[in-house]
């Protein structure tokens, strides 16, 4: 499967970041495994340690398996000013995990991220590719419940 | 395409989408279908209309009626009353404090002082339709340029217009172009910097999402001027919609013969590609961005050599910001003099600002350069939310600085902001009310920069960390004499010695808050007090015994069991174990608990005892 993804791109080192994105996006656990790294290294003819260097530099990549739904709470100043700390506290309680951890049922991974560019509706979080703005503690509870309900 | 009676424009900018615009659109489809009106009414998804706080918003033409905060439950009423009976729904319109209702978009005070150039089509056209872009005059500038002008003539127009880079630095656009134009290298590249990482700025996202063809057209004109055949859009992966829209625009332009080989029958051929980032603030720095496109870690490289001399694949490269490109087509259509007639002596044209924070009208605005901060915050932004006063404004994200009430009449342009320790940056405007603690704000920005530093050069990697440690110390009540001076010394050194823009500007928020709010730093250090009761270690909670009814709710809810007492004796907080979570204050039914600025005497005494013990041990 990794090979097929690689072959969509020309075997040039410049395509590394795009290939890694696609591997991570198509993986059900949203991460890049060591087998994936080896395959990419072979395809692009570059050392695996270069790939690890790139992987660990960018915050969006993960080398550990993650949950089905990745929650990325914005921790930028506009969100902070509008109370993102309370939202984070609420998320931790609701999910029973700390930042960077995945819930036991594998449903959610809680992460923080820099500006999502929806500052007019701060505080904001992104779950997979959906953006949720003007968050309140109640709203967060509703959103999480809804995803849990729908996916069970 | 058949002509329809009503055009219903729904804002599908990220702000309105996050507020539920999709649900509104779906509901309209349902209701219109049920009533057999689908053939009469055109539903169009547009880019950002600006006032995010009112989202989801919509404009209904031909009248231009503006509705705010629409919910799916309102849809049926809009269709019945407005579409069928011609009676617009007044309760969904914007009203001011004197109950004046604003019917059309044009009347709303939020739009009064705005002049839209880069954002001209944002919120007015369907960004996924090349026909709509062409209908507003799109690609006309490209056609004119390719068929009637030489590259040098294009550069001369941009030079005359006085356009400067909208990404932050404000470098004259024509200079970069001229340098690459003059280079004899057969291979040259053009990069559009869409890695908008500045917290509090979202104009690039909105422009890419709301009018992608404009950015593409701007890029092609620029590429023609410098002699590049390949262009890259480098966009953050956090902006999936922007990536989708720009890819779509490239495809559409190619199909229409407006990109690809021999555009407009000229000798000019151009290929555009999209590259995504992967979450690194430093990649907004042009040299880091180039590394990232090449498939490397986004580490900046020393300048010189500048990208204009040795950029992507070591070839001459121009890197321009999204908003800068958004201005290009209009400048060529309307002329350099028209553009230069707006703005100030050194800063021409308009600038897009993202208003956020404690301000009434959060959102995206485009105003002429030289507007004062007061006009921007109070006239366009509507002033401060709630019963609070304006305290400070952070301009230009983590690279910018904080200005205060004394600067409200300062004209907003590159030079005047820089003089006062702030900067234009990408145009993020974070407004803060009088409840904010500036030491805490500075610490927050520093924390962001420490996280985002790429770690390549030591002034930035080690120096910023040192500054953060000092700020944390001050914030937690361990600040000592000389800390302020140490912060200033470190800040100035890091600014001078860092390799790239991130490190060079990261100390700005700290330096500017020391400059204008030094008394707050001093109160934190000397009096161990946070006047605004923000820093947990420098404030405490107290129970007013006269008000306390002895219900024990606070004691039962306290997560660290530090509240004790009885119905008769009332309750007291044991200050030493208190974690300042505020639960007691939230649950108290009679509001007997208050936040008091300053460290409690018990805590102070304990800390002094600890320090003494430590000193003794060291001796």
XYZ file of C-alpha atoms in Angstrom, chain B:
619
model
C -27.210 29.487 -17.355
C -30.728 30.711 -16.721
C -31.304 34.015 -15.009
C -32.796 33.704 -11.565
C -34.948 36.071 -9.575
C -32.859 36.073 -6.413
C -29.182 35.460 -5.694
C -28.618 34.112 -2.231
C -24.966 34.462 -1.234
C -23.995 32.441 1.812
C -20.596 33.091 3.381
C -18.610 29.862 3.298
C -15.470 31.323 4.840
C -13.922 29.196 7.567
C -15.461 31.333 10.287
C -19.015 31.003 9.018
C -18.480 27.334 8.186
C -17.431 26.717 11.774
C -20.609 28.488 12.849
C -22.798 26.207 10.723
C -23.076 27.718 7.210
C -23.341 24.259 5.628
C -26.457 23.443 7.649
C -28.066 26.694 6.535
C -27.381 25.946 2.895
C -28.750 22.401 3.191
C -31.882 23.722 4.860
C -32.400 26.294 2.078
C -32.198 23.541 -0.516
C -34.809 21.525 1.343
C -37.233 24.386 1.825
C -36.844 25.746 -1.711
C -37.343 22.294 -3.157
C -40.416 21.689 -1.035
C -41.938 24.956 -2.165
C -40.982 24.481 -5.797
C -38.784 27.589 -5.819
C -35.471 25.993 -6.800
C -35.622 27.379 -10.319
C -36.090 30.959 -9.105
C -33.387 31.235 -6.518
C -29.662 30.850 -6.964
C -27.712 29.666 -3.916
C -24.049 30.647 -4.081
C -21.290 29.731 -1.643
C -18.880 32.649 -1.336
C -15.607 33.328 0.424
C -15.290 35.332 3.629
C -17.574 38.388 3.818
C -15.665 39.796 6.776
C -17.742 40.018 9.935
C -16.923 36.631 11.497
C -18.603 37.460 14.765
C -21.994 37.631 13.064
C -21.621 34.272 11.326
C -23.211 32.552 9.579
C -23.974 35.590 7.410
C -25.645 35.929 4.013
C -26.444 38.603 1.469
C -29.523 38.465 -0.724
C -29.525 40.234 -4.062
C -30.822 42.212 -5.961
C -31.315 44.419 -2.877
C -28.177 43.381 -0.988
C -30.052 42.564 2.221
C -27.658 41.362 4.917
C -28.628 38.726 7.478
C -26.532 37.728 10.490
C -26.416 34.726 12.824
C -28.848 32.759 10.711
C -29.905 29.382 12.109
C -31.601 26.509 10.241
C -34.821 27.464 12.051
C -34.792 30.901 10.387
C -34.669 29.527 6.869
C -38.351 28.853 6.403
C -39.225 32.367 7.572
C -36.723 33.905 5.143
C -38.215 31.942 2.258
C -41.828 32.649 3.182
C -41.495 36.273 4.155
C -38.619 37.575 2.071
C -38.590 35.421 -1.069
C -42.312 34.950 -1.460
C -43.855 38.062 0.046
C -41.001 40.499 -0.426
C -40.807 41.388 3.256
C -37.204 41.073 4.499
C -36.853 39.612 8.007
C -35.878 42.539 10.184
C -34.923 40.561 13.261
C -32.012 38.941 11.428
C -30.506 42.260 10.400
C -27.745 44.100 12.224
C -28.957 46.726 14.669
C -26.908 49.317 16.515
C -27.239 50.354 20.150
C -29.885 52.929 19.270
C -31.956 50.217 17.596
C -31.256 51.491 14.113
C -31.600 48.639 11.633
C -29.189 48.256 8.739
C -30.952 46.668 5.792
C -28.240 46.332 3.197
C -24.644 45.275 3.418
C -23.469 48.692 2.252
C -25.144 50.488 5.169
C -23.446 48.491 7.927
C -20.912 50.601 9.864
C -18.424 47.718 9.687
C -18.051 48.335 5.931
C -18.114 52.141 5.996
C -14.386 52.849 6.183
C -13.314 49.856 4.168
C -11.843 49.975 0.688
C -11.565 46.575 -0.906
C -8.803 45.874 -3.405
C -7.341 42.455 -2.608
C -10.631 41.352 -1.084
C -12.775 42.947 -3.803
C -14.368 39.654 -4.833
C -14.242 37.883 -1.487
C -17.810 37.313 -0.417
C -19.234 38.465 -3.746
C -18.462 35.633 -6.131
C -18.448 31.864 -6.122
C -14.751 31.081 -5.644
C -15.142 27.743 -7.400
C -16.318 29.316 -10.653
C -13.834 30.769 -13.094
C -16.746 32.311 -15.019
C -17.737 34.436 -12.049
C -14.158 35.614 -11.643
C -13.931 36.508 -15.320
C -17.267 38.315 -15.068
C -15.744 40.695 -12.497
C -12.871 41.531 -14.837
C -10.715 38.580 -13.908
C -7.778 37.623 -16.175
C -8.187 40.893 -18.073
C -5.003 42.215 -16.493
C -3.116 39.050 -17.431
C -4.348 39.346 -21.019
C -3.308 42.984 -21.257
C 0.084 42.282 -19.737
C 0.874 39.327 -21.976
C -0.259 40.952 -25.188
C 0.779 44.571 -24.783
C 3.497 44.914 -22.159
C 7.122 43.909 -21.720
C 8.204 42.393 -18.396
C 10.101 45.591 -17.585
C 6.965 47.667 -18.165
C 5.087 45.491 -15.683
C 7.801 45.978 -13.077
C 7.733 49.726 -13.708
C 4.000 49.857 -13.024
C 4.451 47.988 -9.744
C 7.339 50.291 -8.860
C 5.228 53.354 -9.513
C 2.354 51.967 -7.478
C 4.592 51.749 -4.404
C 3.355 48.256 -3.497
C 5.236 46.712 -0.577
C 5.160 43.102 0.640
C 2.057 42.409 2.688
C 3.558 39.470 4.554
C 5.245 41.549 7.213
C 8.590 43.012 6.280
C 7.198 45.510 3.810
C 9.999 45.081 1.274
C 9.225 46.932 -1.974
C 7.740 44.321 -4.312
C 9.291 45.710 -7.489
C 12.836 45.433 -6.078
C 12.585 41.658 -5.643
C 11.098 41.350 -9.106
C 13.731 43.575 -10.684
C 16.586 41.579 -9.151
C 15.293 38.292 -10.546
C 14.294 39.882 -13.858
C 17.848 41.145 -14.318
C 19.351 37.738 -13.539
C 20.371 35.902 -16.695
C 19.673 32.416 -15.294
C 17.499 30.407 -17.728
C 15.626 28.871 -14.787
C 13.731 31.042 -12.328
C 10.978 30.280 -9.859
C 8.059 32.041 -8.297
C 6.679 31.056 -4.898
C 3.488 32.256 -3.268
C 3.931 32.181 0.499
C 0.666 30.859 1.891
C 2.140 29.601 5.139
C 0.214 32.023 7.262
C 1.355 31.033 10.724
C 0.923 34.286 12.605
C -1.557 33.709 15.380
C -4.405 36.108 14.857
C -4.016 36.531 11.097
C -6.255 34.797 8.595
C -6.381 37.061 5.545
C -4.280 34.788 3.365
C -6.505 31.861 4.151
C -9.600 33.912 3.360
C -8.191 35.219 0.102
C -7.073 31.771 -1.079
C -10.450 30.341 -0.159
C -12.559 33.259 -1.312
C -10.893 34.335 -4.550
C -8.238 31.808 -5.610
C -8.189 32.940 -9.250
C -7.067 36.414 -8.221
C -4.021 34.992 -6.446
C -3.258 32.746 -9.407
C -3.602 35.629 -11.848
C -1.331 37.764 -9.655
C 1.228 34.978 -9.641
C 1.181 34.598 -13.435
C 1.634 38.329 -13.987
C 4.534 38.317 -11.543
C 6.036 35.214 -13.142
C 5.869 36.871 -16.561
C 7.589 39.954 -15.175
C 10.500 38.012 -13.690
C 10.731 35.378 -16.415
C 9.656 32.303 -14.410
C 7.865 29.359 -15.975
C 7.128 27.508 -12.764
C 5.305 28.671 -9.700
C 4.555 27.070 -6.355
C 1.809 27.769 -3.892
C 3.146 26.823 -0.481
C 0.093 26.491 1.762
C -0.241 25.237 5.317
C -1.784 21.789 5.653
C -4.035 23.286 8.341
C -5.911 25.040 5.510
C -7.445 22.113 3.571
C -10.117 24.267 1.917
C -7.569 26.785 0.653
C -5.530 23.942 -0.842
C -8.589 22.479 -2.536
C -9.695 25.820 -3.972
C -6.327 26.807 -5.369
C -5.897 23.383 -6.980
C -9.329 23.799 -8.500
C -8.446 27.263 -9.793
C -5.293 25.958 -11.465
C -7.274 23.195 -13.186
C -9.973 25.580 -14.370
C -7.465 28.093 -15.679
C -5.644 25.364 -17.567
C -8.872 24.137 -19.137
C -9.761 27.649 -20.191
C -6.317 28.117 -21.723
C -5.430 30.759 -19.135
C -2.564 28.718 -17.728
C -0.264 26.190 -19.313
C 1.300 26.700 -22.732
C 1.257 29.918 -24.764
C -1.244 31.769 -22.647
C -3.352 34.295 -24.614
C -1.464 33.180 -27.684
C 1.747 34.698 -26.335
C 5.150 33.080 -25.866
C 4.520 32.858 -22.150
C 3.915 29.398 -20.660
C 3.366 28.759 -16.994
C 2.833 25.755 -14.725
C 1.628 26.177 -11.139
C 1.843 23.547 -8.412
C 0.638 23.350 -4.835
C 2.920 22.250 -2.017
C 1.650 21.826 1.507
C 3.376 22.546 4.772
C 3.187 20.172 7.717
C 2.944 22.355 10.776
C 5.975 24.586 11.328
C 5.638 28.304 12.004
C 9.204 28.944 10.897
C 8.291 27.869 7.336
C 6.716 31.291 6.858
C 10.331 32.493 6.669
C 11.217 32.427 2.982
C 14.476 30.497 3.235
C 12.864 27.876 5.501
C 9.922 27.624 3.114
C 12.283 26.907 0.237
C 13.924 24.119 2.237
C 10.497 22.665 2.930
C 9.511 22.647 -0.763
C 12.740 20.805 -1.456
C 11.658 18.061 0.951
C 13.866 19.029 3.882
C 13.387 20.146 7.447
C 12.250 23.757 7.330
C 15.459 25.244 8.678
C 16.205 28.779 7.526
C 19.491 29.481 5.791
C 21.622 32.597 6.226
C 20.925 35.612 3.986
C 22.748 36.569 1.810
C 22.505 34.869 -0.569
C 18.927 36.112 -0.841
C 16.395 33.907 -2.623
C 16.355 36.461 -5.427
C 19.934 35.427 -6.127
C 19.940 31.811 -4.994
C 16.564 30.399 -4.007
C 14.645 27.261 -4.885
C 17.002 24.632 -6.352
C 19.670 27.333 -6.065
C 17.986 29.355 -8.819
C 16.765 32.963 -8.602
C 13.398 32.928 -6.864
C 10.807 35.480 -5.840
C 8.741 34.705 -2.749
C 5.628 36.874 -2.423
C 2.853 36.766 0.115
C -0.739 35.862 -0.860
C -2.182 39.299 -0.162
C 0.613 40.982 -2.148
C -0.353 38.891 -5.178
C -4.016 39.706 -4.609
C -3.222 43.370 -5.290
C -1.345 42.806 -8.548
C -4.204 42.287 -11.060
C -6.082 45.389 -9.884
C -2.973 47.568 -9.958
C -2.424 46.627 -13.600
C -6.069 47.161 -14.481
C -6.615 50.446 -12.697
C -3.105 51.807 -12.924
C -0.257 52.663 -10.587
C -1.516 56.178 -9.874
C -4.879 54.929 -8.676
C -3.205 52.565 -6.215
C -0.652 55.129 -5.066
C -3.390 57.674 -4.398
C -4.410 55.588 -1.375
C -2.358 55.305 1.784
C 0.502 57.346 3.202
C 3.752 58.715 1.848
C 5.701 55.491 2.344
C 2.913 52.913 2.573
C 0.631 52.901 -0.440
C -2.670 51.222 -1.062
C -4.780 49.252 1.360
C -4.046 46.588 3.956
C -6.150 43.696 5.125
C -6.374 43.306 8.891
C -7.767 40.455 10.934
C -9.528 41.874 13.967
C -9.652 39.466 16.895
C -9.738 39.380 20.673
C -11.964 41.468 22.928
C -13.468 43.453 20.069
C -17.111 43.619 19.003
C -16.754 43.097 15.273
C -14.167 40.385 14.922
C -13.378 39.618 11.328
C -11.543 40.568 8.206
C -11.326 44.168 7.052
C -9.494 45.999 4.291
C -8.744 49.663 4.933
C -6.508 52.301 3.365
C -3.033 52.481 4.898
C -2.695 55.373 7.295
C -5.999 54.800 9.046
C -5.549 55.394 12.771
C -5.714 52.590 15.306
C -8.705 54.347 16.860
C -10.644 54.241 13.592
C -9.655 50.632 13.031
C -10.567 49.410 16.519
C -13.536 51.626 17.352
C -15.145 52.654 14.044
C -14.580 49.510 12.010
C -14.202 47.075 14.901
C -17.028 48.550 16.943
C -14.935 48.931 20.099
C -14.476 46.684 23.106
C -16.900 43.913 23.997
C -18.923 44.247 27.204
C -18.365 46.827 29.914
C -14.647 46.966 29.584
C -12.102 49.472 28.418
C -9.458 49.193 25.750
C -6.078 48.348 27.200
C -3.701 47.231 24.491
C -3.456 45.962 20.963
C -0.991 43.383 19.724
C -0.085 44.039 16.107
C 1.704 41.659 13.797
C 1.522 38.414 15.761
C 4.432 37.054 17.773
C 6.839 39.180 15.769
C 4.944 42.335 16.547
C 4.464 44.325 19.664
C 1.830 45.698 21.993
C 0.656 49.279 21.717
C -1.600 51.062 24.176
C -4.114 53.911 24.563
C -1.466 56.571 23.935
C -1.040 55.197 20.415
C -4.660 55.180 19.351
C -4.163 58.120 17.008
C -1.078 56.704 15.369
C -1.571 56.137 11.631
C -1.179 52.495 10.707
C 1.686 52.161 8.249
C 4.970 50.237 8.133
C 7.181 52.999 9.524
C 4.990 54.463 12.247
C 4.327 51.065 13.786
C 7.969 50.068 13.694
C 8.998 53.309 15.365
C 6.806 52.435 18.312
C 8.036 48.892 18.736
C 5.235 47.077 16.914
C 5.037 46.053 13.287
C 2.572 45.520 10.510
C 3.410 41.827 10.356
C 0.840 40.043 8.323
C -1.910 42.235 9.727
C -3.120 40.407 12.813
C -4.765 42.799 15.259
C -5.409 41.257 18.680
C -7.351 43.675 20.841
C -7.178 43.304 24.626
C -9.418 44.751 27.321
C -8.420 46.047 30.753
C -8.695 42.594 32.326
C -5.527 41.355 30.656
C -2.158 41.048 32.362
C 0.577 42.135 30.003
C 3.269 40.040 31.689
C 1.109 37.003 31.116
C 0.504 38.002 27.482
C 4.247 38.444 26.902
C 4.938 35.057 28.474
C 2.334 33.501 26.238
C 3.895 34.881 23.040
C 7.350 33.851 24.193
C 6.110 30.340 24.901
C 4.778 30.209 21.327
C 8.104 31.308 19.839
C 10.132 28.867 21.966
C 7.880 26.073 20.711
C 8.220 27.193 17.116
C 11.935 27.967 17.021
C 13.580 25.548 14.613
C 16.615 25.282 16.887
C 19.219 25.842 14.220
C 20.859 28.956 15.655
C 21.728 29.275 19.323
C 20.600 32.867 20.042
C 17.070 31.843 19.165
C 17.163 28.307 20.591
C 18.867 29.116 23.889
C 18.154 32.824 24.252
C 14.395 32.669 23.848
C 14.265 29.811 26.346
C 16.152 31.982 28.845
C 13.694 34.806 28.339
C 10.794 32.424 28.865
C 12.333 31.108 32.101
C 12.656 34.647 33.463
C 9.064 35.445 32.492
C 7.854 32.259 34.151
C 9.790 33.191 37.261
C 8.229 36.645 37.376
C 4.806 35.206 36.674
C 5.040 32.724 39.549
C 6.238 35.224 42.125
C 9.953 34.448 42.121
C 10.948 37.510 40.094
C 13.890 39.504 41.384
C 15.464 42.912 40.890
C 17.295 43.112 37.600
C 14.993 40.705 35.768
C 13.525 43.452 33.597
C 16.969 44.651 32.556
C 18.041 41.077 31.880
C 15.025 40.564 29.644
C 15.855 43.730 27.720
C 19.488 42.772 27.327
C 18.652 39.268 26.152
C 15.929 40.534 23.837
C 18.186 43.022 22.106
C 20.981 40.467 21.727
C 18.684 37.814 20.284
C 17.191 40.325 17.835
C 20.630 41.207 16.551
C 22.149 37.744 16.355
C 19.390 35.413 15.191
C 19.573 33.842 11.777
C 16.048 34.491 10.584
C 13.002 36.642 11.100
C 11.545 34.409 13.791
C 14.380 34.948 16.242
C 14.978 38.530 15.172
C 11.447 39.541 16.065
C 10.433 37.054 18.801
C 11.546 39.370 21.645
C 9.290 42.197 20.358
C 6.213 41.369 22.464
C 8.354 41.297 25.624
C 10.328 44.429 24.780
C 7.230 46.390 23.814
C 5.289 45.374 26.927
C 8.246 46.394 29.093
C 8.328 49.696 27.235
C 4.676 50.539 27.771
C 3.641 48.468 30.798
C 6.794 48.457 32.911
C 4.768 49.168 36.057
C 3.054 45.799 35.684
C 6.382 43.997 35.532
C 7.535 45.931 38.602
C 4.376 45.096 40.539
C 4.868 41.416 39.695
C 8.484 41.471 40.838
C 8.438 43.825 43.841
C 4.930 43.597 45.226
C 4.287 39.993 44.144
C 0.981 41.198 42.819
C -0.910 40.812 39.552
C -3.328 43.737 39.512
C -5.593 42.034 36.998
C -5.726 38.782 38.952
C -4.560 36.715 35.988
C -1.295 35.136 37.223
C -2.408 32.425 39.682
C 0.567 32.731 42.012
C 0.153 36.464 42.395
C -3.472 36.526 43.485
C -5.609 34.615 45.947
C -9.190 33.807 46.879
C -10.846 34.929 50.089
C -14.182 34.151 51.654
C -16.118 37.080 53.053
C -17.384 35.787 56.405
C -20.200 38.315 56.549
C -21.621 37.055 53.286
C -20.888 33.336 53.790
C -24.000 31.340 54.715
C -22.023 28.255 55.692
C -23.590 26.004 53.063
C -20.312 24.042 52.636
C -20.700 23.836 48.846
C -17.243 25.346 48.256
C -15.658 22.913 50.666
C -17.345 19.942 49.036
C -16.424 20.987 45.505
C -12.811 22.009 46.204
C -10.598 19.550 44.286
C -7.756 19.786 46.850
C -9.924 19.937 50.006
C -8.372 23.158 51.227
C -11.583 24.805 52.458
C -12.805 24.038 55.958
C -15.316 25.381 58.468
C -18.826 24.828 59.700
C -22.267 26.361 59.372
C -21.739 28.418 62.513
C -18.124 29.437 62.076
C -18.418 29.906 58.296
C -15.699 28.734 55.908
C -12.067 29.693 55.302
C -9.528 28.812 52.630
C -6.223 27.293 53.640
C -4.024 29.321 51.285
C -0.990 27.049 51.128
C -2.480 24.045 49.294
C -4.929 26.190 47.206
C -4.364 25.690 43.476
C -6.390 28.802 42.450
C -8.730 26.856 40.216
C -11.643 29.165 41.038
C -14.141 26.346 41.531
C -15.179 27.722 44.948
C -15.963 31.111 43.473
C -17.969 29.556 40.649
C -20.130 27.391 42.939
C -20.759 29.866 45.785
C -24.494 30.652 45.690
C -24.150 34.002 47.516
C -20.988 35.275 45.815
C -19.103 35.426 49.099
C -15.772 34.506 47.498
C -13.599 37.080 45.775
C -10.360 37.129 43.822
C -7.851 39.433 45.496
C -4.731 40.712 43.732
C -1.416 39.924 45.394
C 0.195 36.881 46.927
C -1.388 35.869 50.241
C 0.772 36.604 53.306
C 0.796 32.924 54.315
C 2.215 31.890 50.952
C 4.729 34.727 51.045
C 5.914 33.678 54.512
C 6.256 30.059 53.451
C 8.291 31.002 50.390
C 10.595 33.218 52.418
C 11.151 30.386 54.875
C 11.969 28.030 51.999
C 14.417 30.474 50.501
C 16.132 30.949 53.839
C 16.438 27.208 54.266
C 17.935 26.867 50.818
C 20.458 29.605 51.513
C 21.496 27.903 54.750
C 21.950 24.604 52.979
C 24.092 26.199 50.285
C 26.306 27.792 52.928
